[in-house]
Structure formats: structure tokens, C-alpha cells
C-alpha positions as semicolon CSV with decimal commas, in nm:
position;residue;x (nm);y (nm);z (nm)
1;A;2,985;-0,018;3,309
2;R;2,755;-0,221;3,092
3;G;2,650;-0,059;2,771
4;T;2,460;-0,149;2,465
5;W;2,563;-0,116;2,107
6;T;2,361;0,118;1,894
7;E;2,252;-0,013;1,558
8;L;2,460;0,129;1,275
9;K;2,266;0,177;0,955
10;H;2,500;0,162;0,660
11;Y;2,383;0,143;0,302
12;C;2,597;0,058;0,003
13;H;2,481;0,184;-0,334
14;R;2,624;0,109;-0,676
15;R;2,746;0,393;-0,895
16;C;2,597;0,473;-1,237
17;P;2,770;0,459;-1,575
18;P;2,811;0,780;-1,777
19;F;2,473;0,929;-1,863
20;I;2,376;0,966;-2,229
21;P;2,116;1,245;-2,263
22;P;1,827;1,214;-2,510
23;E;1,889;1,337;-2,865
24;R;1,874;1,717;-2,909
25;S;1,891;1,781;-2,537
26;R;2,156;1,915;-2,304
27;K;2,231;1,830;-1,946
28;Q;2,313;2,052;-1,652
29;C;2,508;1,881;-1,377
30;D;2,401;1,876;-1,016
31;P;2,637;1,895;-0,832
32;P;2,808;2,119;-1,092
33;E;3,162;1,991;-1,030
34;H;3,087;1,686;-1,246
35;C;3,109;1,911;-1,555
36;K;3,452;2,048;-1,466
37;E;3,796;1,911;-1,532
38;P;3,962;1,776;-1,213
39;E;4,233;2,046;-1,215
40;D;3,965;2,320;-1,215
41;L;3,796;2,203;-0,894
42;S;3,810;2,392;-0,567
43;T;3,893;2,206;-0,244
44;E;3,527;2,221;-0,142
45;E;3,421;2,069;-0,474
46;R;3,680;1,790;-0,445
47;N;3,543;1,701;-0,101
48;N;3,185;1,663;-0,228
49;P;3,076;1,305;-0,149
50;F;2,915;1,264;-0,494
51;F;3,235;1,344;-0,684
52;S;3,454;1,070;-0,829
53;P;3,687;1,220;-1,094
54;D;3,898;0,914;-1,167
55;D;3,665;0,654;-1,315
56;G;3,385;0,841;-1,489
57;L;3,116;0,676;-1,277
58;W;2,846;0,876;-1,103
59;R;2,768;0,835;-0,736
60;H;2,428;0,731;-0,606
61;G;2,212;1,042;-0,574
62;S;2,380;1,241;-0,854
63;T;2,130;1,425;-1,074
64;F;2,111;1,592;-1,414
65;L;1,864;1,855;-1,524
66;L;1,776;1,794;-1,890
67;K;1,655;2,061;-2,133
68;C;1,593;2,063;-2,507
69;T;1,843;2,250;-2,720
70;S;1,714;2,535;-2,934
71;P;1,511;2,528;-3,161
72;F;1,352;2,206;-3,029
73;C;1,062;2,196;-2,784
74;P;1,007;1,935;-2,514
75;H;0,756;1,659;-2,562
76;P;0,578;1,582;-2,344
77;A;0,588;1,900;-2,137
78;P;0,726;2,019;-1,889
79;E;1,032;2,199;-2,022
80;N;1,280;2,024;-1,793
81;S;1,333;1,671;-1,674
82;T;1,554;1,560;-1,387
83;V;1,724;1,221;-1,386
84;R;1,888;1,069;-1,080
85;C;2,143;0,793;-1,027
86;N;1,965;0,536;-0,814
87;D;2,173;0,238;-0,698
88;G;2,365;0,192;-1,023
89;E;2,091;0,285;-1,270
90;W;1,971;0,613;-1,414
91;E;1,603;0,686;-1,363
92;K;1,406;0,688;-1,686
93;T;1,325;1,020;-1,849
94;T;1,026;1,090;-2,069
95;L;1,176;1,407;-2,219
96;E;1,195;1,401;-2,597
97;C;1,311;1,689;-2,814
98;R;1,170;1,579;-3,149
99;R;1,005;1,885;-3,303
100;P;1,116;2,242;-3,362
101;C;0,914;2,490;-3,159
102;L;0,638;2,678;-3,333
103;A;0,642;3,056;-3,310
104;R;0,382;3,205;-3,077
105;M;0,110;3,412;-3,235
106;D;0,030;3,696;-2,993
């Protein structure tokens, strides 16, 4: 029988270096296994395609949710900023946590 080959689409993406969050901010990992020690991972977490525990590099598509630490407020708003590893580089974030929050006057 004569057949035809189907086109295989394969993309190679570079991994990102460790992410340094802006001053006075904290990061929340997504997927969360990146914040755990390798020995604390479940089998499911170890099999996650974004996880690479050995070299400290982040896989393409990994994301962090950034928030200001208390008592600092985000500038400019919104409260959170998400950064993503995109082919070896972290997307830029505009989140700055420069000023302490002012108390609300209700």
C-alpha cells in the first residue's frame, strides 16, 4: 500500500535562567512543584513536562504570579503580575512595589 507521511510539527524552545523577582515582591510558582525540594515531589509532579529539578533552569511555558509583600502596594496596578518563560527569556513585568500602602479612610 502506498501511503503518505504526515507532517510532524516539532518545536524546540530554550529554557529560562532562574527568575529574580522585583524588589519587595514575592513569587508564586505555577506549576507549584518548582517551589518544592526534589525529594518532596509526588510521582505526578515529577512527571510534569515543565519540571527540571537538576539544573535550576525553567522550561518554556513556566509562569510565576508576582505580588507585592506587605506593607508595599503595587505600582502600577493591578495587584498581581504574571511572568512567563518564553523561549529562553522571561517576559517583562511592570510590577513595582516601591511605596507602603496608605490606610483606607472609610
